[in-house]
Amino acid sequence: MDKRERPRVVLGVSGGIAAYKACELLRRLTESGHDVRVVPTASALHFVGEATWSALSGNPAGTEVWESVHEVPHVRIGQAADLVVVAPATADMLAKAAHGLADDLLTNTLLTARCPVVFAPAMHTEMWENPATQENVATLRRRGALVVEPAVGRLTGVDTGKGRFPDPVEIFDLCRQVLARGAEGLSQDLAGRHVVVSAGGTREPLDPVRFLGNRSSGKQGYALARTAAARGARVTLVAGDTALPDPAGVDVIHIGTARQLREAVLKAAADADAVVMAAAVADFRPAVYATGKIKKREGQEPEPVTLVRNPDILAELSADRARPGQLVVGFAAETDDVLANGRAKLARKGCDLLVVNEVGEHKTFGSAENEAVILATDGTETPVPHGPKEALADTVWDLVIARLDQPRP
Ligand SMILES: Cc1cc2nc3c(=O)[nH]c(=O)nc-3n(C[C@H](O)[C@H](O)[C@H](O)COP(=O)(O)O)c2cc1C
């Protein structure tokens, strides 16, 4: 691809210990065809040197406005960018950006950029929770920047808490989403909204080593969580059985059984604007849980397994809305009579939207792609052609946004 056709990304790196993780983000961006200009702060160069940024990006990586002045870099870099991502963003950088300071190349670039801007903060919990930082974050979000919630986990030294830099692969994914939305990436149409998404399969234990599970990979639910975060929502992801990494900027609650999923979803739904139930929740669980491993005994047939019903979480959420106007979206995985079964399920469950897709051993489960029809209670049916699970997720959010705050029967 010609250099001029490649999406132009400015990777701002400020002086946090997580600067080394931005090297991985840079590699992902360059290897996927982006033209990346790294703009580190002087502090960032204490952690990772200019040579690394320059060699990995194939572009100069100066920190000051006084270098190559004839090219007017303090204006041109921001003007030409399709996306600016500051990762890691220090408390200091968030403060400077919120106040419009412009004392180095990165802060000048932030003032001249007309494209979407993503900040991935990383710092100690105390710095993150400080009211000054929180107010700066709120200011930046109000102005349309996407400020990713830091992850919870190990911090510098022996500390643990909120403030950890999210997985660079997940930040890369978020950047891709924002870039894919183009000019729309500037409008955070889910900003100020709290959405709850469930994803993955549940595990219903039979004994300490065995469980009843299903083939759900969690990819569709994770795509819903990622796309909602990219559109500015506060996202709670209730994740069942899945091998996927936690998405950047999303609060993830890991659960095992359908009953644990119910508890976590109902709690998170209390103040949610929308709940999307993409998890494959087991309809049944073994009636009896054997506290010791069920043994194979010579000459004896195994005891039959009796199943009992699990709670119907989608029906419960739909019938008892946690707050007025809350939108509930269900998923129907069908193998036969897909649409007819979907329409019947929409009527039975009482949710607002139902995403109906056909599943099978080699269809949908585990795949990065999906195809579906989204049924709405107002009778509209929105077909979503075969494509990435992110595209289906974005269509779900478009339909949700169109219905939020609308009076419904
Ligand atoms: C070892 C070390 C680690 C640091 N890690 C962080 C960090 O993770 N987040 C942060 O906000 N500040 C961190 N700081 C403080 C910043 O480096 C300091 O606020 C600096 O002025 C930031 O400059 P900049 O925003 O221009 O890059 C760290 C400092 C040191 C010495």
CSV table of C-alpha atoms and ligand atoms in Angstrom, one decimal:
chain,number,residue,atom,x,y,z
A,1,MET,CA,0.0,0.0,0.0
A,2,ASP,CA,1.3,3.5,-0.9
A,3,LYS,CA,2.4,5.3,2.3
A,4,ARG,CA,-0.1,8.2,1.6
A,5,GLU,CA,-3.0,5.7,1.5
A,6,ARG,CA,-2.2,4.1,4.8
A,7,PRO,CA,-4.2,5.4,7.8
A,8,ARG,CA,-2.0,7.8,9.7
A,9,VAL,CA,-1.8,7.1,13.4
A,10,VAL,CA,0.0,9.3,15.9
A,11,LEU,CA,1.1,7.1,18.9
A,12,GLY,CA,1.7,9.5,21.8
A,13,VAL,CA,3.7,7.9,24.6
A,14,SER,CA,4.0,9.6,27.9
A,15,GLY,CA,6.3,8.8,30.8
A,16,GLY,CA,4.8,5.8,32.6
A,17,ILE,CA,6.4,2.5,33.3
A,18,ALA,CA,4.0,0.9,30.7
A,19,ALA,CA,5.8,2.7,27.9
A,20,TYR,CA,7.5,-0.6,27.0
A,21,LYS,CA,4.1,-2.1,26.3
A,22,ALA,CA,3.4,0.6,23.7
A,23,CYS,CA,6.1,-1.1,21.6
A,24,GLU,CA,3.8,-4.0,21.1
A,25,LEU,CA,0.9,-1.7,20.2
A,26,LEU,CA,3.3,0.1,17.7
A,27,ARG,CA,4.2,-3.2,16.1
A,28,ARG,CA,0.6,-4.3,15.7
A,29,LEU,CA,-0.2,-0.9,14.1
A,30,THR,CA,2.7,-0.9,11.7
A,31,GLU,CA,2.3,-4.6,10.8
A,32,SER,CA,-1.4,-4.1,10.0
A,33,GLY,CA,-0.6,-1.3,7.5
A,34,HIS,CA,-0.8,1.9,9.5
A,35,ASP,CA,1.6,4.7,9.0
A,36,VAL,CA,2.6,5.5,12.6
A,37,ARG,CA,4.3,8.5,13.9
A,38,VAL,CA,5.4,8.1,17.5
A,39,VAL,CA,5.5,11.3,19.5
A,40,PRO,CA,7.0,10.5,22.9
A,41,THR,CA,7.4,12.9,25.8
A,42,ALA,CA,10.8,13.7,27.2
A,43,SER,CA,9.8,11.6,30.3
A,44,ALA,CA,8.8,8.6,28.1
A,45,LEU,CA,12.3,8.5,26.7
A,46,HIS,CA,13.6,7.6,30.2
A,47,PHE,CA,11.7,4.4,29.8
A,48,VAL,CA,12.1,3.5,26.1
A,49,GLY,CA,14.6,5.3,23.9
A,50,GLU,CA,14.1,7.4,20.7
A,51,ALA,CA,15.9,4.7,18.7
A,52,THR,CA,13.3,2.1,19.5
A,53,TRP,CA,10.4,4.3,18.5
A,54,SER,CA,12.1,5.5,15.4
A,55,ALA,CA,13.3,2.1,14.2
A,56,LEU,CA,9.9,0.3,14.9
A,57,SER,CA,7.8,3.0,13.2
A,58,GLY,CA,10.2,3.9,10.4
A,59,ASN,CA,9.5,7.6,11.2
A,60,PRO,CA,11.3,10.2,13.2
A,61,ALA,CA,10.3,10.2,16.9
A,62,GLY,CA,11.2,13.6,18.3
A,63,THR,CA,9.7,15.1,21.5
A,64,GLU,CA,10.2,18.9,20.9
A,65,VAL,CA,8.6,21.5,18.6
A,66,TRP,CA,12.1,22.9,17.9
A,67,GLU,CA,13.2,19.9,15.7
A,68,SER,CA,12.7,20.1,11.8
A,69,VAL,CA,11.0,23.5,12.4
A,70,HIS,CA,10.7,24.1,8.6
A,71,GLU,CA,8.1,21.2,8.5
A,72,VAL,CA,6.1,23.0,11.3
A,73,PRO,CA,5.7,19.6,13.1
A,74,HIS,CA,3.8,21.2,16.0
A,75,VAL,CA,0.8,21.7,13.6
A,76,ARG,CA,1.3,19.3,10.7
A,77,ILE,CA,1.4,16.0,12.7
A,78,GLY,CA,-1.9,16.6,14.4
A,79,GLN,CA,-3.6,18.0,11.3
A,80,ALA,CA,-2.6,15.0,9.1
A,81,ALA,CA,-3.6,12.3,11.6
A,82,ASP,CA,-6.5,9.9,11.2
A,83,LEU,CA,-6.2,8.8,14.8
A,84,VAL,CA,-4.2,9.9,17.8
A,85,VAL,CA,-3.7,7.4,20.6
A,86,VAL,CA,-1.9,8.3,23.7
A,87,ALA,CA,-0.7,5.1,25.4
A,88,PRO,CA,0.3,5.1,28.1
A,89,ALA,CA,-1.3,8.4,29.2
A,90,THR,CA,0.2,9.6,32.5
A,91,ALA,CA,-1.8,11.6,35.0
A,92,ASP,CA,0.3,14.6,34.0
A,93,MET,CA,-0.6,14.1,30.3
A,94,LEU,CA,-4.3,13.9,31.1
A,95,ALA,CA,-4.0,17.1,33.1
A,96,LYS,CA,-2.1,18.9,30.3
A,97,ALA,CA,-4.6,17.7,27.6
A,98,ALA,CA,-7.6,18.7,29.7
A,99,HIS,CA,-6.2,22.2,30.2
A,100,GLY,CA,-4.9,22.7,26.7
A,101,LEU,CA,-1.3,23.1,27.6
A,102,ALA,CA,1.2,22.9,24.7
A,103,ASP,CA,4.7,22.7,25.9
A,104,ASP,CA,6.0,19.8,23.8
A,105,LEU,CA,5.3,18.1,20.5
A,106,LEU,CA,2.7,15.7,21.9
A,107,THR,CA,0.6,18.4,23.6
A,108,ASN,CA,0.8,20.6,20.5
A,109,THR,CA,-0.3,17.6,18.4
A,110,LEU,CA,-3.3,17.0,20.7
A,111,LEU,CA,-4.4,20.6,20.2
A,112,THR,CA,-4.2,20.5,16.4
A,113,ALA,CA,-5.8,17.0,15.9
A,114,ARG,CA,-9.3,17.0,14.3
A,115,CYS,CA,-9.5,13.2,14.3
A,116,PRO,CA,-10.6,10.8,17.1
A,117,VAL,CA,-8.3,10.8,20.1
A,118,VAL,CA,-7.9,7.8,22.4
A,119,PHE,CA,-6.2,8.0,25.8
A,120,ALA,CA,-5.1,4.8,27.5
A,121,PRO,CA,-4.2,5.9,31.1
A,122,ALA,CA,-1.9,3.9,33.3
A,123,MET,CA,-0.9,4.9,36.8
A,124,HIS,CA,-1.1,4.0,40.4
A,125,THR,CA,-4.6,3.7,41.8
A,126,GLU,CA,-4.2,6.7,44.0
A,127,MET,CA,-3.2,8.9,41.0
A,128,TRP,CA,-6.1,7.5,39.0
A,129,GLU,CA,-8.7,8.0,41.8
A,130,ASN,CA,-7.5,11.5,42.7
A,131,PRO,CA,-10.3,13.9,42.1
A,132,ALA,CA,-8.0,16.1,39.9
A,133,THR,CA,-7.4,13.2,37.5
A,134,GLN,CA,-11.0,12.1,37.5
A,135,GLU,CA,-12.1,15.7,36.7
A,136,ASN,CA,-9.5,15.8,33.9
A,137,VAL,CA,-10.8,12.5,32.5
A,138,ALA,CA,-14.4,13.8,32.7
A,139,THR,CA,-13.4,17.0,30.8
A,140,LEU,CA,-11.6,15.0,28.1
A,141,ARG,CA,-14.6,12.6,27.7
A,142,ARG,CA,-17.0,15.5,27.6
A,143,ARG,CA,-15.0,17.0,24.7
A,144,GLY,CA,-15.3,13.8,22.7
A,145,ALA,CA,-12.0,12.0,23.6
A,146,LEU,CA,-12.2,8.2,24.3
A,147,VAL,CA,-10.5,7.7,27.6
A,148,VAL,CA,-10.1,4.0,28.2
A,149,GLU,CA,-10.8,2.8,31.8
A,150,PRO,CA,-7.5,1.3,33.1
A,151,ALA,CA,-7.5,-2.4,34.0
A,152,VAL,CA,-7.3,-3.8,37.5
A,153,GLY,CA,-4.2,-5.8,38.3
A,154,ARG,CA,-0.5,-5.7,39.2
A,155,LEU,CA,1.0,-2.2,39.1
A,156,THR,CA,4.6,-1.1,39.3
A,157,GLY,CA,6.4,-2.7,42.3
A,158,VAL,CA,4.3,-4.9,44.6
A,159,ASP,CA,1.0,-2.9,44.4
A,160,THR,CA,-2.2,-4.2,42.9
A,161,GLY,CA,-5.3,-2.2,42.0
A,162,LYS,CA,-7.0,-0.2,39.3
A,163,GLY,CA,-4.6,1.7,37.0
A,164,ARG,CA,-2.9,-1.0,35.0
A,165,PHE,CA,-2.3,-0.5,31.3
A,166,PRO,CA,-4.8,-2.8,29.4
A,167,ASP,CA,-3.5,-5.5,27.1
A,168,PRO,CA,-1.8,-3.7,24.1
A,169,VAL,CA,-3.5,-6.1,21.7
A,170,GLU,CA,-6.9,-5.0,23.1
A,171,ILE,CA,-5.9,-1.3,22.7
A,172,PHE,CA,-4.9,-2.1,19.2
A,173,ASP,CA,-8.3,-3.6,18.6
A,174,LEU,CA,-10.0,-0.5,20.0
A,175,CYS,CA,-7.9,1.7,17.7
A,176,ARG,CA,-9.0,-0.4,14.8
A,177,GLN,CA,-12.6,0.0,15.8
A,178,VAL,CA,-12.3,3.8,16.1
A,179,LEU,CA,-10.5,4.1,12.8
A,180,ALA,CA,-13.1,1.8,11.1
A,181,ARG,CA,-15.8,4.2,12.2
A,182,GLY,CA,-14.1,7.1,10.4
A,183,ALA,CA,-15.7,10.5,11.0
A,184,GLU,CA,-18.3,8.7,13.2
A,185,GLY,CA,-15.4,7.7,15.5
A,186,LEU,CA,-15.6,11.3,16.7
A,187,SER,CA,-19.1,10.9,17.9
A,188,GLN,CA,-19.1,8.9,21.1
A,189,ASP,CA,-22.8,8.0,20.7
A,190,LEU,CA,-22.8,5.8,23.8
A,191,ALA,CA,-21.0,8.3,26.0
A,192,GLY,CA,-22.6,8.6,29.4
A,193,ARG,CA,-24.4,5.3,28.9
A,194,HIS,CA,-23.8,2.1,31.0
A,195,VAL,CA,-24.3,-1.1,29.1
A,196,VAL,CA,-24.1,-4.6,30.3
A,197,VAL,CA,-23.1,-7.5,28.0
A,198,SER,CA,-23.0,-11.2,28.8
A,199,ALA,CA,-20.7,-13.4,26.8
A,200,GLY,CA,-19.5,-17.0,26.5
A,201,GLY,CA,-20.9,-20.3,27.7
A,202,THR,CA,-21.7,-21.3,31.2
A,203,ARG,CA,-20.4,-24.4,33.0
A,204,GLU,CA,-22.7,-26.5,35.1
A,205,PRO,CA,-20.7,-28.7,37.4
A,206,LEU,CA,-21.5,-32.4,37.7
A,207,ASP,CA,-18.6,-33.1,40.2
A,208,PRO,CA,-15.4,-31.3,41.0
A,209,VAL,CA,-13.8,-32.3,37.6
A,210,ARG,CA,-16.7,-32.5,35.2
A,211,PHE,CA,-19.2,-30.0,33.9
A,212,LEU,CA,-21.9,-29.5,31.2
A,213,GLY,CA,-20.8,-26.7,28.9
A,214,ASN,CA,-21.4,-25.5,25.3
A,215,ARG,CA,-19.5,-24.4,22.2
A,216,SER,CA,-19.9,-20.7,22.7
A,217,SER,CA,-16.5,-19.0,22.3
A,218,GLY,CA,-17.6,-15.6,23.7
A,219,LYS,CA,-16.4,-13.8,20.6
A,220,GLN,CA,-19.7,-12.1,19.7
A,221,GLY,CA,-20.2,-10.9,23.3
A,222,TYR,CA,-16.7,-9.6,23.5
A,223,ALA,CA,-17.2,-7.8,20.1
A,224,LEU,CA,-20.3,-6.2,21.6
A,225,ALA,CA,-18.3,-5.1,24.7
A,226,ARG,CA,-15.4,-3.7,22.6
A,227,THR,CA,-17.5,-1.8,20.1
A,228,ALA,CA,-19.6,-0.3,23.0
A,229,ALA,CA,-16.4,0.9,24.6
A,230,ALA,CA,-15.2,2.3,21.3
A,231,ARG,CA,-18.4,4.3,21.2
A,232,GLY,CA,-17.8,5.8,24.6
A,233,ALA,CA,-20.0,3.5,26.8
A,234,ARG,CA,-19.2,2.4,30.3
A,235,VAL,CA,-19.3,-1.4,29.8
A,236,THR,CA,-19.7,-4.2,32.2
A,237,LEU,CA,-18.9,-7.6,30.6
A,238,VAL,CA,-20.2,-10.6,32.4
A,239,ALA,CA,-18.0,-13.3,30.9
A,240,GLY,CA,-18.5,-17.1,31.1
A,241,ASP,CA,-16.4,-19.8,29.8
A,242,THR,CA,-14.0,-18.2,27.2
A,243,ALA,CA,-10.3,-18.1,26.5
A,244,LEU,CA,-10.4,-14.4,25.3
A,245,PRO,CA,-8.4,-11.6,27.0
A,246,ASP,CA,-10.3,-8.9,28.8
A,247,PRO,CA,-11.1,-6.1,26.4
A,248,ALA,CA,-9.5,-2.7,27.0
A,249,GLY,CA,-11.6,-0.2,29.0
A,250,VAL,CA,-14.2,-2.7,30.0
A,251,ASP,CA,-15.1,-3.9,33.6
A,252,VAL,CA,-15.1,-7.7,33.3
A,253,ILE,CA,-16.7,-10.0,35.8
A,254,HIS,CA,-15.8,-13.7,35.3
A,255,ILE,CA,-18.5,-16.2,36.3
A,256,GLY,CA,-19.0,-20.0,35.9
A,257,THR,CA,-22.6,-21.2,36.2
A,258,ALA,CA,-25.9,-19.8,34.9
A,259,ARG,CA,-26.9,-18.9,38.4
A,260,GLN,CA,-23.7,-16.9,39.0
A,261,LEU,CA,-24.3,-15.2,35.6
A,262,ARG,CA,-27.8,-14.3,36.7
A,263,GLU,CA,-26.6,-12.7,39.9
A,264,ALA,CA,-23.8,-10.7,38.2
A,265,VAL,CA,-26.0,-9.5,35.4
A,266,LEU,CA,-28.9,-8.5,37.7
A,267,LYS,CA,-26.5,-6.6,39.9
A,268,ALA,CA,-24.8,-4.7,37.0
A,269,ALA,CA,-28.2,-4.1,35.3
A,270,ALA,CA,-29.4,-2.0,38.3
A,271,ASP,CA,-28.2,1.2,36.7
A,272,ALA,CA,-27.7,0.1,33.1
A,273,ASP,CA,-29.3,1.8,30.0
A,274,ALA,CA,-29.1,-1.5,28.1
A,275,VAL,CA,-28.4,-5.2,28.7
A,276,VAL,CA,-27.4,-7.4,25.9
A,277,MET,CA,-27.5,-11.1,26.7
A,278,ALA,CA,-25.1,-12.7,24.2
A,279,ALA,CA,-24.0,-15.5,26.6
A,280,ALA,CA,-24.9,-19.0,25.8
A,281,VAL,CA,-26.6,-19.7,29.2
A,282,ALA,CA,-27.2,-23.4,30.0
A,283,ASP,CA,-31.0,-24.1,30.1
A,284,PHE,CA,-30.4,-27.0,32.4
A,285,ARG,CA,-28.0,-28.1,35.1
A,286,PRO,CA,-27.4,-31.4,36.9
A,287,ALA,CA,-29.9,-31.8,39.7
A,288,VAL,CA,-27.2,-33.2,42.0
A,289,TYR,CA,-23.6,-32.0,42.4
A,290,ALA,CA,-21.4,-34.8,43.6
A,291,THR,CA,-18.9,-33.3,46.0
A,292,GLY,CA,-16.3,-36.1,45.2
A,293,LYS,CA,-15.3,-37.3,41.7
A,294,ILE,CA,-17.9,-39.8,40.3
A,295,LYS,CA,-15.9,-43.1,40.1
A,296,LYS,CA,-16.1,-45.7,37.4
A,297,ARG,CA,-16.9,-49.0,39.2
A,298,GLU,CA,-16.2,-52.4,37.7
A,299,GLY,CA,-19.4,-54.2,36.5
A,300,GLN,CA,-21.7,-51.2,37.3
A,301,GLU,CA,-23.5,-48.9,34.9
A,302,PRO,CA,-23.1,-45.2,35.7
A,303,GLU,CA,-26.0,-43.4,37.4
A,304,PRO,CA,-28.2,-41.5,35.0
A,305,VAL,CA,-27.8,-37.7,35.2
A,306,THR,CA,-31.0,-35.9,36.0
A,307,LEU,CA,-31.3,-32.3,34.8
A,308,VAL,CA,-33.2,-29.4,36.3
A,309,ARG,CA,-34.1,-26.0,34.7
A,310,ASN,CA,-31.9,-23.0,35.2
A,311,PRO,CA,-33.5,-19.6,35.7
A,312,ASP,CA,-34.6,-17.8,32.5
A,313,ILE,CA,-32.5,-14.7,32.9
A,314,LEU,CA,-33.6,-13.0,29.6
A,315,ALA,CA,-37.3,-13.3,30.5
A,316,GLU,CA,-36.6,-12.1,34.0
A,317,LEU,CA,-34.6,-9.0,32.8
A,318,SER,CA,-37.4,-8.2,30.3
A,319,ALA,CA,-40.2,-8.6,32.7
A,320,ASP,CA,-38.6,-6.7,35.7
A,321,ARG,CA,-36.8,-3.8,34.1
A,322,ALA,CA,-34.2,-2.5,36.6
A,323,ARG,CA,-34.9,1.1,35.5
A,324,PRO,CA,-37.5,2.7,33.3
A,325,GLY,CA,-36.6,2.7,29.6
A,326,GLN,CA,-33.9,0.1,30.0
A,327,LEU,CA,-33.4,-1.8,26.8
A,328,VAL,CA,-33.0,-5.6,26.8
A,329,VAL,CA,-31.5,-7.5,23.9
A,330,GLY,CA,-31.5,-11.3,23.6
A,331,PHE,CA,-29.7,-13.7,21.3
A,332,ALA,CA,-31.3,-16.8,19.8
A,333,ALA,CA,-29.0,-19.5,18.5
A,334,GLU,CA,-31.2,-21.7,16.3
A,335,THR,CA,-30.4,-24.8,14.2
A,336,ASP,CA,-33.8,-25.2,12.4
A,337,ASP,CA,-36.6,-22.9,11.4
A,338,VAL,CA,-34.4,-20.1,12.4
A,339,LEU,CA,-36.7,-17.1,11.8
A,340,ALA,CA,-39.9,-18.7,12.9
A,341,ASN,CA,-38.3,-19.8,16.2
A,342,GLY,CA,-36.7,-16.4,16.6
A,343,ARG,CA,-40.1,-14.6,16.3
A,344,ALA,CA,-41.7,-16.9,18.7
A,345,LYS,CA,-38.8,-16.4,21.2
A,346,LEU,CA,-39.0,-12.6,20.9
A,347,ALA,CA,-42.7,-12.8,21.8
A,348,ARG,CA,-42.1,-15.3,24.6
A,349,LYS,CA,-39.2,-13.5,26.3
A,350,GLY,CA,-40.5,-9.9,26.1
A,351,CYS,CA,-37.2,-8.4,25.2
A,352,ASP,CA,-36.9,-5.4,22.8
A,353,LEU,CA,-34.5,-6.8,20.3
A,354,LEU,CA,-33.6,-10.4,19.4
A,355,VAL,CA,-30.5,-11.2,17.4
A,356,VAL,CA,-31.3,-14.5,15.6
A,357,ASN,CA,-28.5,-16.5,14.1
A,358,GLU,CA,-28.1,-20.0,12.8
A,359,VAL,CA,-25.6,-22.1,14.7
A,360,GLY,CA,-24.1,-25.5,14.1
A,361,GLU,CA,-21.0,-27.4,14.8
A,362,HIS,CA,-19.0,-25.5,12.1
A,363,LYS,CA,-21.2,-22.4,12.0
A,364,THR,CA,-20.9,-19.2,14.2
A,365,PHE,CA,-19.4,-20.8,17.3
A,366,GLY,CA,-15.7,-19.9,17.5
A,367,SER,CA,-15.8,-18.1,14.2
A,368,ALA,CA,-14.7,-14.4,13.9
A,369,GLU,CA,-17.7,-13.9,11.6
A,370,ASN,CA,-21.5,-14.0,11.9
A,371,GLU,CA,-24.7,-13.4,10.0
A,372,ALA,CA,-28.0,-12.6,11.6
A,373,VAL,CA,-31.4,-11.0,11.5
A,374,ILE,CA,-32.3,-8.6,14.3
A,375,LEU,CA,-36.0,-8.7,15.2
A,376,ALA,CA,-37.6,-5.8,17.1
A,377,THR,CA,-40.8,-5.7,19.0
A,378,ASP,CA,-42.0,-2.9,16.6
A,379,GLY,CA,-42.0,-5.6,13.8
A,380,THR,CA,-38.9,-4.4,12.0
A,381,GLU,CA,-36.4,-7.1,10.9
A,382,THR,CA,-32.8,-6.0,10.2
A,383,PRO,CA,-30.8,-8.5,8.3
A,384,VAL,CA,-27.0,-8.2,8.9
A,385,PRO,CA,-25.0,-9.9,6.1
A,386,HIS,CA,-22.1,-12.3,6.7
A,387,GLY,CA,-19.2,-10.3,8.2
A,388,PRO,CA,-17.1,-9.7,11.2
A,389,LYS,CA,-18.8,-10.1,14.6
A,390,GLU,CA,-17.9,-6.4,15.2
A,391,ALA,CA,-20.1,-5.3,12.3
A,392,LEU,CA,-23.1,-7.2,13.8
A,393,ALA,CA,-22.2,-5.7,17.2
A,394,ASP,CA,-22.2,-2.2,15.8
A,395,THR,CA,-25.6,-2.8,14.1
A,396,VAL,CA,-27.0,-3.9,17.5
A,397,TRP,CA,-25.7,-0.7,19.1
A,398,ASP,CA,-27.2,1.4,16.3
A,399,LEU,CA,-30.6,-0.2,16.9
A,400,VAL,CA,-30.2,0.2,20.7
A,401,ILE,CA,-29.3,3.9,20.4
A,402,ALA,CA,-32.2,4.5,18.2
A,403,ARG,CA,-34.5,3.1,20.8
A,404,LEU,CA,-33.0,4.5,24.0
A,405,ASP,CA,-35.2,7.2,25.6
A,406,GLN,CA,-38.0,6.4,23.1
A,407,PRO,CA,-41.4,5.7,24.7
A,408,ARG,CA,-42.2,2.1,24.3
A,409,PRO,CA,-45.5,0.3,24.7
B,1,LIG,C1,9.7,4.8,37.6
B,1,LIG,C2,8.6,5.8,37.3
B,1,LIG,C3,7.4,5.3,36.9
B,1,LIG,C4,6.3,6.2,36.7
B,1,LIG,N1,5.1,5.6,36.2
B,1,LIG,C5,4.1,6.5,36.0
B,1,LIG,C6,2.9,5.9,35.6
B,1,LIG,O1,2.7,4.7,35.4
B,1,LIG,N2,1.8,6.8,35.4
B,1,LIG,C7,2.0,8.1,35.6
B,1,LIG,O2,1.0,8.8,35.4
B,1,LIG,N3,3.1,8.6,36.0
B,1,LIG,C8,4.2,7.9,36.2
B,1,LIG,N4,5.4,8.4,36.6
B,1,LIG,C9,5.5,9.9,36.8
B,1,LIG,C10,5.7,10.6,35.5
B,1,LIG,O3,6.8,10.1,34.8
B,1,LIG,C11,5.8,12.1,35.7
B,1,LIG,O4,4.6,12.6,36.2
B,1,LIG,C12,6.2,12.8,34.5
B,1,LIG,O5,6.3,14.2,34.7
B,1,LIG,C13,5.3,12.6,33.3
B,1,LIG,O6,5.7,13.3,32.2
B,1,LIG,P1,4.9,13.3,30.8
B,1,LIG,O7,3.4,13.3,31.1
B,1,LIG,O8,5.3,14.5,30.1
B,1,LIG,O9,5.3,12.0,30.1
B,1,LIG,C14,6.5,7.6,36.8
B,1,LIG,C15,7.7,8.0,37.2
B,1,LIG,C16,8.8,7.2,37.5
B,1,LIG,C17,10.1,7.8,37.9
